[in-house]
PDB file of C-alpha atoms in Angstrom:
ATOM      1  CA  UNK D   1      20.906 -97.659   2.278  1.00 35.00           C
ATOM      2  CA  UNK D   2      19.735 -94.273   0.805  1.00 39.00           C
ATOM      3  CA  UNK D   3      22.914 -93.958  -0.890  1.00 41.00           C
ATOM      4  CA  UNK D   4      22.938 -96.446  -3.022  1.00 40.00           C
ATOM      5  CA  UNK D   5      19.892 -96.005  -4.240  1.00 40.00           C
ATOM      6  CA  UNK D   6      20.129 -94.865  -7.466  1.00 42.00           C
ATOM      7  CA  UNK D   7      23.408 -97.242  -8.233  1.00 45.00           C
ATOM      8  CA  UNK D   8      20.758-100.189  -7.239  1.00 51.00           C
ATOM      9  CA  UNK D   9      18.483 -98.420  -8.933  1.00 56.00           C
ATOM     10  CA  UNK D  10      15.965 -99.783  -6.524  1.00 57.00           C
ATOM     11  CA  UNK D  11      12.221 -98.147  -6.815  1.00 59.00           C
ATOM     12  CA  UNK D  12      11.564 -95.047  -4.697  1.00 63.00           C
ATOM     13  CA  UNK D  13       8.591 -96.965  -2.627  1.00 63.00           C
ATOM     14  CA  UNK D  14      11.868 -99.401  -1.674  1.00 59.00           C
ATOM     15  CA  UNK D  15      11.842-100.520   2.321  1.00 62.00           C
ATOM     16  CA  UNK D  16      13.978-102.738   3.419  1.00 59.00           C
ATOM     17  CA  UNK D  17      12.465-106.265   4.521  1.00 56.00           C
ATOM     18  CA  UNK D  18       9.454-105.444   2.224  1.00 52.00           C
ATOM     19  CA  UNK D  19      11.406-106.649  -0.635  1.00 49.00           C
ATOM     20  CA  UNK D  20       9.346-109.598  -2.665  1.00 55.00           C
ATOM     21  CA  UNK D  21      11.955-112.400  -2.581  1.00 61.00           C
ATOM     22  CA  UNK D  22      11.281-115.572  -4.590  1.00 71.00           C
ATOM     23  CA  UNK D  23      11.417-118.984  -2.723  1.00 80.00           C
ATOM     24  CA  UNK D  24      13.968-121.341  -3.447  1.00 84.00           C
ATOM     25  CA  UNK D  25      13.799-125.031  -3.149  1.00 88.00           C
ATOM     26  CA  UNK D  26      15.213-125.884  -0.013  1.00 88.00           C
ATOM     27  CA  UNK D  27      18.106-127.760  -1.589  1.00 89.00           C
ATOM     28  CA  UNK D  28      18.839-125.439  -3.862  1.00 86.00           C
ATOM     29  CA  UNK D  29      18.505-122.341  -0.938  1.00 83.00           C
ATOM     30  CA  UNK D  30      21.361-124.597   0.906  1.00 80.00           C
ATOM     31  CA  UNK D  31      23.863-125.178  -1.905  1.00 79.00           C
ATOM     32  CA  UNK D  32      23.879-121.249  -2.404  1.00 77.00           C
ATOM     33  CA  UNK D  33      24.299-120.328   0.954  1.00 73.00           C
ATOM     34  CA  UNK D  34      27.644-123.015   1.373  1.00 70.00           C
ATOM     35  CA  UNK D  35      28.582-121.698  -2.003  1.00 69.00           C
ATOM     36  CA  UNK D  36      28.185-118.317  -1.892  1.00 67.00           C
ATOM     37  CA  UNK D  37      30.723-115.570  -0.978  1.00 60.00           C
ATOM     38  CA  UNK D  38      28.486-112.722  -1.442  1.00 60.00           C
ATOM     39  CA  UNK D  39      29.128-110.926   1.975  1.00 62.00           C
ATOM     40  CA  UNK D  40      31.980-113.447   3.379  1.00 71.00           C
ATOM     41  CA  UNK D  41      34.830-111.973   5.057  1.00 77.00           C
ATOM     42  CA  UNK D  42      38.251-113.415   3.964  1.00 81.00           C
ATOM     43  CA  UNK D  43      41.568-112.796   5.161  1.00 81.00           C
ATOM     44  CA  UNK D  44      43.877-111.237   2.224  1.00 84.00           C
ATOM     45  CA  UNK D  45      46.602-113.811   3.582  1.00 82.00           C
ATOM     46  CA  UNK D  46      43.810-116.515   2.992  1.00 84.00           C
ATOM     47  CA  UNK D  47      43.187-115.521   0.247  1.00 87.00           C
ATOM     48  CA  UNK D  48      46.479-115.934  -0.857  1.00 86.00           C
ATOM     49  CA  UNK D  49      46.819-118.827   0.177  1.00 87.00           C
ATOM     50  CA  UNK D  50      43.629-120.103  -0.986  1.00 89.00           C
ATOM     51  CA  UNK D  51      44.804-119.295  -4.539  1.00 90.00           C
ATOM     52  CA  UNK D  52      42.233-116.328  -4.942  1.00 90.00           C
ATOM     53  CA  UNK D  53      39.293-116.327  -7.563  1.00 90.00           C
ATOM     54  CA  UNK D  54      40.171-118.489 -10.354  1.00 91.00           C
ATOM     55  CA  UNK D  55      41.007-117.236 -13.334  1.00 89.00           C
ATOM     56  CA  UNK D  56      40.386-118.270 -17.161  1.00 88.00           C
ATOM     57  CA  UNK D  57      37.962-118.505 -19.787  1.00 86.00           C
ATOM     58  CA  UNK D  58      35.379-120.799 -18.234  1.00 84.00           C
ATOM     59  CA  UNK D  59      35.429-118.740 -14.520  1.00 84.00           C
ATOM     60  CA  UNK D  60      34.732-115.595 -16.275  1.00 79.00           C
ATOM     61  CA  UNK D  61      31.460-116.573 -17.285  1.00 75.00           C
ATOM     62  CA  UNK D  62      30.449-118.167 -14.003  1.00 78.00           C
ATOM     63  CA  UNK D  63      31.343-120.300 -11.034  1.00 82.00           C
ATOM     64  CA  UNK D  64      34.270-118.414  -9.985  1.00 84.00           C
ATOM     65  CA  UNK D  65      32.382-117.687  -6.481  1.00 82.00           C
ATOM     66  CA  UNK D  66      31.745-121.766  -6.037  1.00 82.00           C
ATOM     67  CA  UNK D  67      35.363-122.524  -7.083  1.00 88.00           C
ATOM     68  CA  UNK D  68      36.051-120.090  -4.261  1.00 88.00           C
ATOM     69  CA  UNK D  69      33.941-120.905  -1.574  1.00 84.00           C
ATOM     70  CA  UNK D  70      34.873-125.019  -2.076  1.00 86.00           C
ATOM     71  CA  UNK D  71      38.406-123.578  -1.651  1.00 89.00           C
ATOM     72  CA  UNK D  72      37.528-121.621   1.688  1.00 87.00           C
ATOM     73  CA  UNK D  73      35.426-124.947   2.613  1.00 84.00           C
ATOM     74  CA  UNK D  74      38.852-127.266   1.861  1.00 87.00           C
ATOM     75  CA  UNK D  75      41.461-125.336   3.765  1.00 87.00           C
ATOM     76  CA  UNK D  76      39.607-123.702   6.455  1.00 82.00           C
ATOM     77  CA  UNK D  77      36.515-125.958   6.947  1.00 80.00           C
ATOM     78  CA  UNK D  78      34.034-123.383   5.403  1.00 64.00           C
ATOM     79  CA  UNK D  79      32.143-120.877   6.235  1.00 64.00           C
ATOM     80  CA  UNK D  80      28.512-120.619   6.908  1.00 62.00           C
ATOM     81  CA  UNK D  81      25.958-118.080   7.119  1.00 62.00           C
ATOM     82  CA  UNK D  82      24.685-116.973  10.479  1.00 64.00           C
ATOM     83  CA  UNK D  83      21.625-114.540  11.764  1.00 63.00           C
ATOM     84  CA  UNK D  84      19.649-113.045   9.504  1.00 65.00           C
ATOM     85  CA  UNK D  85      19.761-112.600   5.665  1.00 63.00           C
ATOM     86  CA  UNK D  86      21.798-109.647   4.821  1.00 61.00           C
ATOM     87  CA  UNK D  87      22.346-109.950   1.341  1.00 62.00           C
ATOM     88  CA  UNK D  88      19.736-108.790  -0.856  1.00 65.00           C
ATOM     89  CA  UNK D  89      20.997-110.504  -4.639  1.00 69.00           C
ATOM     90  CA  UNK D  90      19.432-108.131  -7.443  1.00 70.00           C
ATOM     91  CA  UNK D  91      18.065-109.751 -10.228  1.00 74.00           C
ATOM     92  CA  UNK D  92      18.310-108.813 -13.532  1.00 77.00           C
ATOM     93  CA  UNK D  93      17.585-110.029 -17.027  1.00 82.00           C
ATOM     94  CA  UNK D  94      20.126-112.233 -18.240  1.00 81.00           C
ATOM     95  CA  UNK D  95      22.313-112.233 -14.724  1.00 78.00           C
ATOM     96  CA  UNK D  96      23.520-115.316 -13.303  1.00 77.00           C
ATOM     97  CA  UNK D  97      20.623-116.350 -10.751  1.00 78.00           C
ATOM     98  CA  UNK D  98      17.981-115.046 -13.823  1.00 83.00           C
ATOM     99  CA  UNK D  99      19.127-117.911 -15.789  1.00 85.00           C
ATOM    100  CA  UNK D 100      18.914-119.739 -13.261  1.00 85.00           C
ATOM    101  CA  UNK D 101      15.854-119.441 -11.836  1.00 88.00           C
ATOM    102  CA  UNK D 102      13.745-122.468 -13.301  1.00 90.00           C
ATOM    103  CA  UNK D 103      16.293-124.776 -12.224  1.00 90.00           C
ATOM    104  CA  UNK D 104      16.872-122.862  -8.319  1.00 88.00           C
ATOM    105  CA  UNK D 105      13.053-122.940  -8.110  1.00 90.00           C
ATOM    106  CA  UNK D 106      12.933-126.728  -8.657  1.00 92.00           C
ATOM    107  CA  UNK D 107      13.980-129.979  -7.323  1.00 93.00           C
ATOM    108  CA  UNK D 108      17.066-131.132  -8.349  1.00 91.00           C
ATOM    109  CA  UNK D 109      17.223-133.137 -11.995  1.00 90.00           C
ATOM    110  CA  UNK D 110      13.267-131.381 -12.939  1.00 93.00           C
ATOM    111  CA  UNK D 111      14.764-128.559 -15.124  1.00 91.00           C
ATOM    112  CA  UNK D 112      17.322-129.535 -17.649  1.00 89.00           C
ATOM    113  CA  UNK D 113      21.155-127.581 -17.207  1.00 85.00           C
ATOM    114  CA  UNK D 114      21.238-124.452 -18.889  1.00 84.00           C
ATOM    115  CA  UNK D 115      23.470-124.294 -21.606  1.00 85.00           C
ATOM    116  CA  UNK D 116      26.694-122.746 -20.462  1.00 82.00           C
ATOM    117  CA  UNK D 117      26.555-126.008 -17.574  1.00 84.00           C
ATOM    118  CA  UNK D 118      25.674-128.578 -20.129  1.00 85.00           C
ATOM    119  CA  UNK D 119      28.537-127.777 -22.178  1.00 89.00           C
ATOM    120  CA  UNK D 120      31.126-126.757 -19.477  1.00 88.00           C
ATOM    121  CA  UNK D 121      30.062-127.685 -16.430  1.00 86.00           C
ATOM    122  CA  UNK D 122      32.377-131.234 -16.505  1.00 91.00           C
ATOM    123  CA  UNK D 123      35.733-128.754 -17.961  1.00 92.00           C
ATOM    124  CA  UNK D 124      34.909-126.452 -14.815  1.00 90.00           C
ATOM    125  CA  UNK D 125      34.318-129.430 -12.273  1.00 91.00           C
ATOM    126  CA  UNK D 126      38.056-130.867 -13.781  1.00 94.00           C
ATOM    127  CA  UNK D 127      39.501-127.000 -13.563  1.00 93.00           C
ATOM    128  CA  UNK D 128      38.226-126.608  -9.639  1.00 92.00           C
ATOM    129  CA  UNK D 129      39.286-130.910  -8.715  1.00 93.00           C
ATOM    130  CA  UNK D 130      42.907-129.617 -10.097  1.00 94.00           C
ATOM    131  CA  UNK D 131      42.695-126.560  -8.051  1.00 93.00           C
ATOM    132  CA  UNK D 132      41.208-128.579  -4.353  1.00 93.00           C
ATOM    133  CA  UNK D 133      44.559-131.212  -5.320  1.00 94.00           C
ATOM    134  CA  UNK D 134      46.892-128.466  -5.285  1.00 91.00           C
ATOM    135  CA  UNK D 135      45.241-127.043  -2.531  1.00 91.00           C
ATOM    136  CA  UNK D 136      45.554-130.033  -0.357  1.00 91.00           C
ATOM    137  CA  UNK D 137      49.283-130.427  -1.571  1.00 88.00           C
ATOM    138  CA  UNK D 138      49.805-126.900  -0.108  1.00 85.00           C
ATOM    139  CA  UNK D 139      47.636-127.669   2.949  1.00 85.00           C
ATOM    140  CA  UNK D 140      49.939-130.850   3.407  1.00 83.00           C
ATOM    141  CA  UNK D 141      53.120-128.962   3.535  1.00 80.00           C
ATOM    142  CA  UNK D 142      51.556-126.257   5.710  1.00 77.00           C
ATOM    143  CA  UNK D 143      50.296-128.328   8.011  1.00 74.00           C
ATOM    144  CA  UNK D 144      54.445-130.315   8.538  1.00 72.00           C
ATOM    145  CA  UNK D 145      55.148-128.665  11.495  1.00 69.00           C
ATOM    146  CA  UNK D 146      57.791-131.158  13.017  1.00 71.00           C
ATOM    147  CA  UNK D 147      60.422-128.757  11.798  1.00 70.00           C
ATOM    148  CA  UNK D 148      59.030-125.813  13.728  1.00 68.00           C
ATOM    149  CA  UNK D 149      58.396-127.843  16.631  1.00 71.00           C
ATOM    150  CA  UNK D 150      62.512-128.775  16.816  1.00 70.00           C
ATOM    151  CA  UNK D 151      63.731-125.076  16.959  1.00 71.00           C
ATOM    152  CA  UNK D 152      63.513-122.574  19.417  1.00 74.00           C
ATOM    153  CA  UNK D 153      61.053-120.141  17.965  1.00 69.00           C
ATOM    154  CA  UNK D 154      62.492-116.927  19.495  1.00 76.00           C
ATOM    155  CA  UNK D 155      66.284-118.196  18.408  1.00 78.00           C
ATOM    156  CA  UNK D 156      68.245-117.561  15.438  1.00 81.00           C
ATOM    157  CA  UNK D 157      67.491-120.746  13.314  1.00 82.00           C
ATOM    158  CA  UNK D 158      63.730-120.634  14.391  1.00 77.00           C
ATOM    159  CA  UNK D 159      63.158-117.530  13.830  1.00 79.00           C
ATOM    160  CA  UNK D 160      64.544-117.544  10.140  1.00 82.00           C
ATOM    161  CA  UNK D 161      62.477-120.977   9.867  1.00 79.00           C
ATOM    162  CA  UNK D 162      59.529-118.862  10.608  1.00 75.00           C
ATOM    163  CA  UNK D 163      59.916-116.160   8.632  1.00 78.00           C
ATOM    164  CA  UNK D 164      60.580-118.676   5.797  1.00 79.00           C
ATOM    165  CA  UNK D 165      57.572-120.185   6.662  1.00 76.00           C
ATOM    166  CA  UNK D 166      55.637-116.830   5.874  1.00 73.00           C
ATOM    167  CA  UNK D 167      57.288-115.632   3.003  1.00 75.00           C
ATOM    168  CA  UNK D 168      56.281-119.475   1.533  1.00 74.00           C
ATOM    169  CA  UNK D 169      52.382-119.050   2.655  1.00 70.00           C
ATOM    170  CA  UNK D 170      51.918-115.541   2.872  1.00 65.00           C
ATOM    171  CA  UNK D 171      51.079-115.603   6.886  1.00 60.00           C
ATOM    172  CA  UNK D 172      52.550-112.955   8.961  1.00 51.00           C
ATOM    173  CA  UNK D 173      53.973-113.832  12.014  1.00 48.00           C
ATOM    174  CA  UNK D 174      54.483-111.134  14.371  1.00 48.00           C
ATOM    175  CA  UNK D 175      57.932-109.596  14.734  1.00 49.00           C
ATOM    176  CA  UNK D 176      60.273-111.289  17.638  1.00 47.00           C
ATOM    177  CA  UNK D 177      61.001-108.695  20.632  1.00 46.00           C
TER     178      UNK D 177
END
């Protein structure tokens, strides 16, 4: 922790789990946690397959880590956090959970959107729907394994089905002895 200090740029009377965290409402605490990736571990094959961080105009601003994380929660059932927070989220002015804030700290509906949600929120929500179909197209075909089941997996024809399998989804399958 002492390293990153200064790229924090964290006070030098910083100790860890003295840090003054502001509450969240509880929904709000629980809709961050199953859409945040902040410390996830992913797979670089999932990730692939997944389809990555989206991309564009209206991600670069915000939401690409909620695009993600419904993505993870589609094809792989989620993730969720476990033990102890780890993550400590710095806030500054301006930053994504700064403008924020009034709304995270209330119930749901009391604050009005800010105004990069107002006015985008419903072209993002279409954008990441698009993305989930797709998704579930790909999961479909993934998923079709009566072709696998029919060939010997260590013979010629299954083994070429597998690896043809892979190259298609980005999975590795270990090499045949």
């Amino acid at each position: 922790m002492d390293a990153g200090r200064e790229h924090l740029q964290l006070p030098p009377s910083f100790r860890p789990g003295e840090v003054q965290v502001q509450v969240l409402h509880p929904h709000w605490q629980v809709a961050i946690e199953d859409t945040s990736p902040m410390n996830t571990c992913v797979r670089r094959a999932a990730h692939r397959f997944i389809g990555g961080f989206p991309a564009g105009e209206l991600f670069r601003m915000d939401m690409e880590d909620g695009a993600y994380m419904l993505a993870l929660f589609e094809a792989y059932g989620g993730t969720k956090w476990v033990g102890p927070a780890s993550v400590l989220y710095v806030r500054r002015p301006g930053n994504g959970l700064d403008r924020r804030m009034p709304q995270f700290t209330s119930a749901p509906g009391a604050v009005p959107l800010i105004e990069q949600d107002a006015v985008f929120g419903d072209a993002r929500f279409d954008l990441i729907d698009a993305a989930l179909a797709g998704l579930r197209d790909r999961l479909a075909e993934y998923q079709a394994v009566e072709e696998l089941l029919a060939e010997d997996p260590l013979a010629g024809p299954g083994l070429a089905l597998h690896a043809q399998r892979a190259a298609a989804f980005g999975h590795a399958y270990p090499a045949a002895r």
